[in-house]
Each structure stands twice: as structure tokens, then as C-alpha cells.
Amino acid sequence: MAYKDASLTIEERVADLLPRMSIDEKVAQMRIFHANIGIEANDKGKLQLSERVIEKLKIGIAGIKNPGEHLSPLAAAKLNNELQEYIIKNNRWGIPALFVTESYNGVDAEGCTRFGRPITSAASFNPELVNRIWDVVGREARLRGMHMCHSPEADIVRDPRFGRMSEAFGEDTYLTTQMVVNAIKGVQGNYEGLGKGTHIGAVAKHFAGYGQVLGGSNFAAVEISQRTLIDEIYPPFEAAIKDAKTLGIMASHGDLNGIASHGNPELLTGVLRDQWNFDGYVVSDSNDIARLYYFMKVAETPEAAALMGLVAGIDIDLYAEDSYAYLPEMVKKDPSIEKMIDRSVKRVLRTKMILGLFENPYVDIKKVKNGVRSEQALNLALEADLESIILLKNDGNTLPLQKESLKKIALLGPLVNEGTQKAFESVLNDGMSVTALQGFKLTDENNSVPKLVTTDAAVLDNMVQTAADADVAILFLGGDEFTAKEAYFNNALGDRATIEPLGAQDELVRKVKALGKPLIVVLQHRRTLSINTIAEKADAILDGWDLSEFGDTAVAKIVFGDVSPSGKLPVTVPRSIGQLPFHYSMKEINKKKGYLFLEDGPLYPFGHGLSYGDFEYSDVQLSKNSLTPTSEIQVNATVTNNGKMTAKEVVQLYIKDEIGSVTRPDKELKGFEKIELAPGESKSVTFRITPEMLEFTGLAMEKVLEAGDYTVTVGTSSAVGVTAKFRLEK
């Protein structure tokens, strides 16, 4: 049969296979179910399937989510080989299945390298580093027998109330775009790794606007102007398709300006297919086609919901038993539906052939042991942490601590974990002692609806006494996986109505500060926190967001000056939740008035991050003072390290459109470069300004390039830099 002939084009093979298939077999290629309904390893490590799964696999399946996720990589690879063999042998045409994972801290499965969260790696401002991280993700996932990844998130996240904030790359369109493109290229092995069997396909999500839910509440409505959609929300997704060649796109849970995303043909076909020429598949988010009926209430019946999703352009139904499962019966009543089914099935079959699954559906077991959690991967996790930790504050050069002047260190706070003390001891000199005391937890750690716990005064007193007995206190504060998480559909909460540190954390800071000893705070968290008390009282603050399995070691190395911190904030830190929405690139008119009884501006601006180096910016020069639609300008700035330590700095380029036909952002990040300078060393950093960087959606809702004046800022953050001006001539 021609579809088995790898010498033919994928289009020829798909065209041969599709007509052979029954309508039931076609629809099976449009559905994914979760392995938790009955795929596991028995006591002997052999595949064991429930009757429900056996019934489903008789006619094949598009894919299965997370098979073997709780097994070791080797055991998972063996299980998935058996599972794939069973699937191929038990459907008429031997069509393999896609095994699907996710990646928020590396591959979300047992025994893989645990990296920091996406927003953590965004703080590195190092796209090449992100590419290497996701290359490891792609390789480790493929060695487990996985083929697709419902990651990365291309959403823009600007509301810290939203529990899923850390899954994305921050508030800025340009930074997110660079990170998403490099993540996809990494996980897909620059696309070439797909057919070679070394990497997996990416599914960029959630299209579109999911991170902008009203009130920061999961499943809430999404209201975004069309201009903001085009200029700020769409670009990471467009780049994921055009630049990174993502194999998949996942639709958004929510609606978009009143239209449910899973039933939005203008979005999923008009934008994705017609405008951007996307030829991969679109998958629903969990059960969301069926939810068009029973949750969104835009479909009269479950069958109407299925048809709405199909017409909109969703190719695969994730999990639901009450949506695309109805399609075979619906075709009997309306045969015209089959053309849309064929369209989707072609995309799924095409993906499986791009991945080479018809020729090489199995894992090479011999490669698993050395290919997962390799020394190189583990070193990379530590390297990424060291580049991502942000020094928010360092009064009086409190950091780095001098080892020779200290004998006793106290590590205190709810984010101290089992390995924190050992990590610090590994970088200290002999004769120094470390005491670690968690003291209290933030919540009861219930996975569905965690509750705050009350901290006994005696516990705080004990922690303060421990700090009093030490030369220096390092407090590990912030939030954890229970205080910022996905608010699942049923009986789970993860969003917050406030963004101050929870529980007794501020009280602990005040009490320890009163001792009069150096106070260092290490923040770990999955959402932006308004840390007003910490910012006021702490002598130094390190912000690690959610680090890798080597996070404590990375913190210790930076605390004691083995490495200079070089991370930068991928978000704006507000003083109060009342300032929301609040991001650096808001329109200038948003900044006209402040609030009564609140200091103006952010607590810390986007792009902020201090160093043990001392960087000076000078000699910003433009290659010319005017730009035309067919020319470009070079921007040069000299950066000098006047400090005493070799350090890395993220040089950032911002552009402000002074006058526009529509109100414009106050400034926009348009470039950045991470450099390393030895003490006394200078470097000239060059950026290109092209006409495309100045385009925006004008009055007529079309991209325009308007003549006028522009201000360029090259600096260390969105708030600090040296400037120059040029004019765009038409």
C-alpha cells in the first residue's frame, strides 16, 4: 500500500491512506484520551490495559496523553513500545498513535531533568539558553516514547492574580516571541529532529488571549481590543508558526470578545490558516469542544457543539466523550460533514508521518539510560538557574557575602526545603555552620483548594531566635505550587484576589530585621508578588521565581559570589493590586495620574536586575538620524564594567513612537543582548532598527508605517538607559 512507502511524499501517502478508512476510523484519528483511564504497567512491568482502553484502540486513535508518566524513563520507554505495538497491530491500517506530554519544569514525567519554569528562564533574557533547555526536553521526551508536547505557552501574562502565570514567558510581546521560537526550535530539534526520532513536536498554546482572563480568574471572559490582539497577542503565535514551524496549536479555554475560542472560525481558520498558512493540527484544550454546549452555552446541543468546533477548525478533541464521538452518527444525517473530517484527519496523519512514526514507531531502549538526566542536562539546569536569578536589591553591597567573615548562617522560611541546607554547605568553607529551619508552611497543601494555615507565635519566636544566634539570616519567602496553580474545571482553585505574600512572611521579615543583622531574602514564587515590606526591610533580595532541582545550589553560589547574578525581570512588579493592569509598555496616557496614598510607578520595573558588576552605558550613537521604508539604522552603545568582578549584563533596546495616529505604547522592547565583561572591560553593542519594527495597526485596522519622531533607549532596564532620537521619513 502506497501510504507505507516512505519514498513517496507525505501528501501522496496521506492521499492513499485516507480513502481506505471508515468514518469511525477517521474520527478515531481526531481524538486523544488520557492514559489514566486504563494504561499501566503490571507487577512485572508489562503493559496492562483496561477494557475501556481496549475498546477504544480497536479502530486506532490520534493520541494518548501521558502514558507512563509515573514510571522511570526506561520503564516508560518499554511500556510505550508495548503500547505502540499493540495499537499498530490492533487497527486495520497499522496507524501509530501520538503519545503526548507537557513541559513546565522540563518533561512532566518521572525521572526527567527538572528545569526551572518558563517564566524563570525568560528572566535569563538568553534565547540560546532557552533553546538548549528545550532541546533537552525534546530529547528526553522522545526517549520515553513521547511524540508531542502541549507546550510551550505563547500567551502574554500580565495579571499576577492568574494562577498559571509561571507557565508562560512574561508580559512582553518581543521577549515572549524570542523565547517561544527558541523553545519550539529546541524541542523539535530545529524541525530536523522530528523525522530522525530524536525530538518531539510542539503545540503552542493557548490561541488566543488566554493569559488575559478578566480578574485573573481561570475560565473567565477575555476582552481584548482587535488592535491589541494584532500588535501584542498574536505575534508570538505567528512566529511559532512561521519561524519555528510548530507542529500544533492549542485553542484557548476562554472566549475572545464574546466568541468562544473553540467555536471561532475567524480565529482558528481565518487567522491561523488563511493569514498565516498554518498546516499543522489544532487541538482542543481539555474537553473544551463539549463545553461549548454545557459551559460556554453557545451551542444548543452536544452535537451542535461538535459541529461548531469542526467548522471552526479544531482537528483533535482532547479527552471528551461527548463531542467528536458523535461525529460518525452526525455524518449519517449530514454526509457533507465528512469533508471537514477528512481535512482534519489529513493534518493528523501528516503529523505522524513528519515524525516518522510509520517507519520508526518505537524507542531504542539502549539509548534511554544515557540519554535522560545526562551530566550535560543536569549541568544545564544549574547553568540556567545561575543566569535566571535576579538581584532586585543590594543595599550597601550586602551581597555577595564574604565567607571568611562568617561562621554561622541561618536559612529560614516556608520555602526552605529538604535540600537547602546541604546545597549551602556544598559551597561554604570548612568551619562554617548552617542552620535550616522552615518554621511554617503557607497552606495545608491541599491540591484542589488549599487553605491558609495560622502560624503560632512560638514558631516565629523560635525562627527569630535562630536568626539572632547567626551572623546573617537568609529568608526563603514567596509562594509555592499550592499558592499559584491552574484552577481546574471542577473543584480546584489556583487564582488569587490579592498578590501580597501570604501568611506570616512579612511579620517574620519585620522581626528578623529588628535584630539589626544583615537580612537577605530569597524569593521563590510562581506569580508576581507585591513585596512592599520585603523591599523596605531586606538589605538584599534575590528573585529566583521557580528554579530547577539545583535552585538552592544556584542561590548559594550567587549569595557567596561564585557567580554574579544576571537575570532581569520578565514582568513589572506593582506596588499594589490596585494598579492592575500594569505593565511597562502600557500607553503613555495610562501613566498621567497616580493614586491617592500610593507612590507612583512600579516597585520594580520590567527588565530590572542588578549585578555584582558595575555597568556604565555611554556613547549611544545612531548610524544616521533618519529612516526610510527601505533602509535601516544601526544603534551603538558602549557598556563598561567598572566593577571588580566579571559579570553578565542584558543590554536592552527600547523604542518609543512619539506621535501616532492612534495612542501608542509608552515604549516597546525591540532588542536585547546578553554580554559578559571582565572588570574594566568595555564593549560596543550594536542593534539594527528596521522599518518592520515600527509597524503597528492603524486607524483602518491595517498595518501602517507612519512618518514621525522616535526615541531610542539603550539601557539596563525599561526605566534606566541612554537615549537618542531619529525620524522616520516617508
XYZ file of C-alpha atoms in Angstrom, residues 219-502:
284
model
C -12.237 30.352 32.518
C -13.362 33.984 32.820
C -14.152 36.105 29.782
C -11.376 37.623 27.681
C -11.841 41.172 26.388
C -9.011 42.417 24.158
C -9.243 45.084 21.501
C -8.584 43.939 17.953
C -5.614 46.287 17.737
C -4.043 44.840 20.885
C -4.654 41.328 19.604
C -2.856 42.020 16.358
C 0.036 44.035 17.767
C 0.678 42.325 21.100
C -1.075 38.952 21.484
C -0.733 37.374 18.028
C 2.999 37.870 17.289
C 4.367 35.002 19.444
C 1.896 32.599 17.821
C 2.620 33.862 14.320
C 6.343 33.446 14.919
C 5.751 29.966 16.360
C 4.174 29.017 13.034
C 6.262 30.924 10.509
C 9.691 30.941 12.160
C 9.695 27.854 14.375
C 7.361 25.580 12.337
C 5.378 24.346 15.322
C 3.509 21.130 14.520
C 0.479 22.053 16.594
C -1.600 24.843 18.078
C -3.962 24.504 21.050
C -7.077 26.653 21.222
C -7.801 28.810 24.256
C -10.058 27.714 27.109
C -11.850 31.025 27.086
C -13.861 33.206 24.805
C -12.464 36.179 22.922
C -14.576 39.310 22.871
C -17.727 37.245 23.285
C -16.881 34.466 20.832
C -15.900 31.109 22.333
C -12.411 30.355 21.030
C -13.217 26.716 20.301
C -16.056 27.820 18.066
C -14.311 30.744 16.378
C -13.637 30.098 12.654
C -12.264 33.599 12.130
C -9.595 32.842 14.723
C -8.781 29.170 14.097
C -9.170 29.194 10.333
C -9.165 32.834 9.230
C -6.054 33.848 11.154
C -4.201 30.551 11.531
C -4.851 29.048 8.102
C -5.757 31.848 5.730
C -3.455 34.572 7.029
C -0.525 32.599 8.429
C -0.747 29.438 6.259
C -0.531 27.100 9.236
C -0.584 23.485 8.031
C -0.280 21.635 11.334
C -3.140 20.495 13.531
C -5.244 22.385 16.065
C -6.117 20.517 19.259
C -8.776 21.474 21.760
C -7.932 22.172 25.334
C -9.313 19.695 27.831
C -12.967 18.899 27.000
C -13.474 22.378 25.560
C -15.417 21.453 22.427
C -18.086 19.804 24.576
C -18.011 22.830 26.851
C -19.341 24.964 24.008
C -22.645 23.357 25.000
C -22.639 22.876 28.753
C -20.306 25.663 29.915
C -19.951 28.369 27.277
C -23.604 27.828 26.318
C -23.170 28.897 22.718
C -24.370 25.571 21.279
C -27.905 24.196 21.682
C -26.838 20.531 21.895
C -23.663 18.464 22.315
C -23.869 17.595 18.613
C -24.119 21.283 17.737
C -21.007 21.899 19.846
C -19.132 19.196 17.940
C -20.124 20.725 14.627
C -19.175 24.198 15.842
C -15.680 23.017 16.782
C -15.277 21.184 13.484
C -16.378 24.182 11.411
C -14.104 26.477 13.423
C -11.105 24.338 12.546
C -10.317 22.143 15.549
C -8.784 18.892 14.347
C -8.406 16.920 17.592
C -10.776 16.631 20.538
C -8.860 16.306 23.809
C -10.468 13.876 26.279
C -14.179 14.418 25.655
C -16.595 11.517 25.272
C -19.486 13.836 24.431
C -18.198 15.760 21.438
C -16.359 14.381 18.396
C -17.501 10.920 19.484
C -20.842 11.939 17.952
C -19.402 12.687 14.512
C -19.936 9.235 12.907
C -23.670 9.393 13.626
C -23.793 13.023 12.552
C -22.272 12.114 9.180
C -25.106 9.657 8.560
C -27.553 12.564 8.851
C -25.381 15.094 7.015
C -22.731 13.491 4.729
C -21.251 16.904 3.908
C -19.610 16.913 7.322
C -17.180 14.222 6.168
C -15.238 16.717 4.051
C -14.346 18.660 7.177
C -13.466 15.415 8.957
C -11.161 14.464 6.084
C -9.474 17.847 6.333
C -8.650 17.280 9.990
C -7.604 13.655 9.607
C -5.164 14.639 6.861
C -3.478 17.022 9.274
C -3.162 14.374 11.981
C -1.824 11.709 9.599
C 0.570 14.231 8.127
C 1.946 14.970 11.602
C 2.536 11.296 12.316
C 4.421 10.950 9.049
C 6.539 14.043 9.719
C 7.518 12.357 12.989
C 8.450 9.210 11.080
C 6.134 7.037 13.155
C 5.033 4.796 10.295
C 8.662 3.789 9.758
C 10.110 4.075 13.270
C 7.365 3.916 15.887
C 9.490 2.536 18.727
C 12.103 3.750 21.208
C 15.646 2.401 21.069
C 15.785 1.113 24.641
C 19.593 1.035 24.647
C 19.732 4.839 24.358
C 17.456 5.662 27.272
C 19.805 5.213 30.219
C 22.490 7.601 28.973
C 20.086 9.946 27.196
C 17.898 11.019 30.126
C 19.299 13.025 33.055
C 22.717 13.076 31.444
C 25.503 15.015 33.142
C 25.204 17.615 30.399
C 21.471 18.062 31.032
C 21.907 18.395 34.792
C 24.692 20.929 34.353
C 22.440 22.873 32.004
C 19.700 23.058 34.635
C 22.157 24.648 37.067
C 23.533 26.961 34.383
C 20.020 28.145 33.553
C 19.316 28.891 37.215
C 22.505 30.897 37.547
C 21.541 33.010 34.519
C 17.930 33.479 35.627
C 18.215 34.597 39.256
C 17.540 38.324 39.601
C 19.195 40.633 42.113
C 16.375 43.037 42.918
C 18.051 44.959 45.718
C 21.553 45.146 47.193
C 21.876 47.994 49.658
C 25.422 48.683 50.772
C 26.729 45.815 48.655
C 25.363 43.336 51.182
C 25.901 40.648 48.572
C 27.998 38.784 47.869
C 28.645 37.582 51.402
C 32.287 37.133 52.341
C 32.821 33.574 53.508
C 35.852 34.402 55.648
C 33.866 36.845 57.777
C 31.045 34.451 58.663
C 30.837 31.472 60.970
C 27.112 30.787 61.280
C 24.309 31.228 58.753
C 20.580 30.813 59.345
C 18.343 29.699 56.472
C 14.760 30.389 57.455
C 11.282 30.474 55.997
C 8.476 28.485 54.413
C 10.380 27.981 51.138
C 13.296 26.229 52.824
C 13.219 22.608 51.670
C 14.989 19.355 52.482
C 17.972 20.104 50.252
C 18.525 23.768 51.086
C 20.991 23.242 53.930
C 23.025 20.680 52.003
C 23.172 22.958 48.964
C 24.590 25.809 51.024
C 27.061 23.567 52.809
C 28.399 22.436 49.444
C 29.663 25.934 48.623
C 30.856 27.030 52.094
C 34.286 26.865 53.677
C 35.143 24.392 56.396
C 34.342 25.682 59.844
C 31.146 27.457 58.788
C 27.883 26.121 60.113
C 24.442 26.275 58.555
C 21.109 26.012 60.331
C 17.999 25.480 58.226
C 14.512 25.913 59.664
C 11.343 26.006 57.602
C 9.295 27.018 60.620
C 5.885 27.160 58.997
C 4.045 26.315 55.811
C 1.870 28.697 53.823
C -1.082 26.352 53.287
C -2.345 22.904 54.191
C -1.046 21.868 50.735
C -4.360 20.511 49.516
C -4.038 20.021 45.752
C -7.570 21.168 44.965
C -8.452 24.020 47.336
C -5.560 24.761 49.683
C -6.329 26.662 52.867
C -4.106 29.136 54.660
C -2.589 27.962 57.922
C -2.108 30.033 61.062
C 1.431 30.392 62.337
C 1.864 30.089 66.075
C 3.721 32.937 67.761
C 6.086 30.451 69.375
C 7.144 29.226 65.926
C 8.043 32.743 64.855
C 9.891 33.360 68.103
C 11.963 30.235 67.531
C 12.821 31.358 63.991
C 13.809 34.821 65.207
C 15.997 33.312 67.925
C 17.677 31.112 65.316
C 18.396 34.252 63.285
C 19.703 36.009 66.409
C 22.203 33.211 67.004
C 23.602 33.525 63.454
C 25.856 36.066 61.775
C 23.424 36.513 58.909
C 19.861 35.432 58.187
C 18.672 34.365 54.743
C 14.891 34.152 54.494
C 13.330 31.951 51.804
C 9.975 33.527 51.084
C 7.344 33.938 48.372
C 4.941 31.257 47.222
C 4.826 27.661 46.058
C 2.934 25.267 43.800
C -0.105 25.438 46.084
C -0.400 29.226 46.138
C -0.241 29.693 42.340
C -1.586 26.906 40.151
C -4.095 26.035 37.473
C -7.683 26.362 38.621
C -9.009 23.175 37.053
C -12.571 22.981 35.834
C -14.021 21.034 38.754
C -13.317 21.678 42.444
C -9.942 23.380 42.179
C -8.774 26.928 42.786
C -5.427 28.460 41.856
C -6.014 32.159 41.185
C -5.764 34.840 43.858
C -7.616 38.048 44.617
C -4.558 39.568 46.309
C -0.862 39.447 45.485
C 0.832 40.186 48.797
C 2.986 37.478 50.407
C 0.757 35.059 52.311
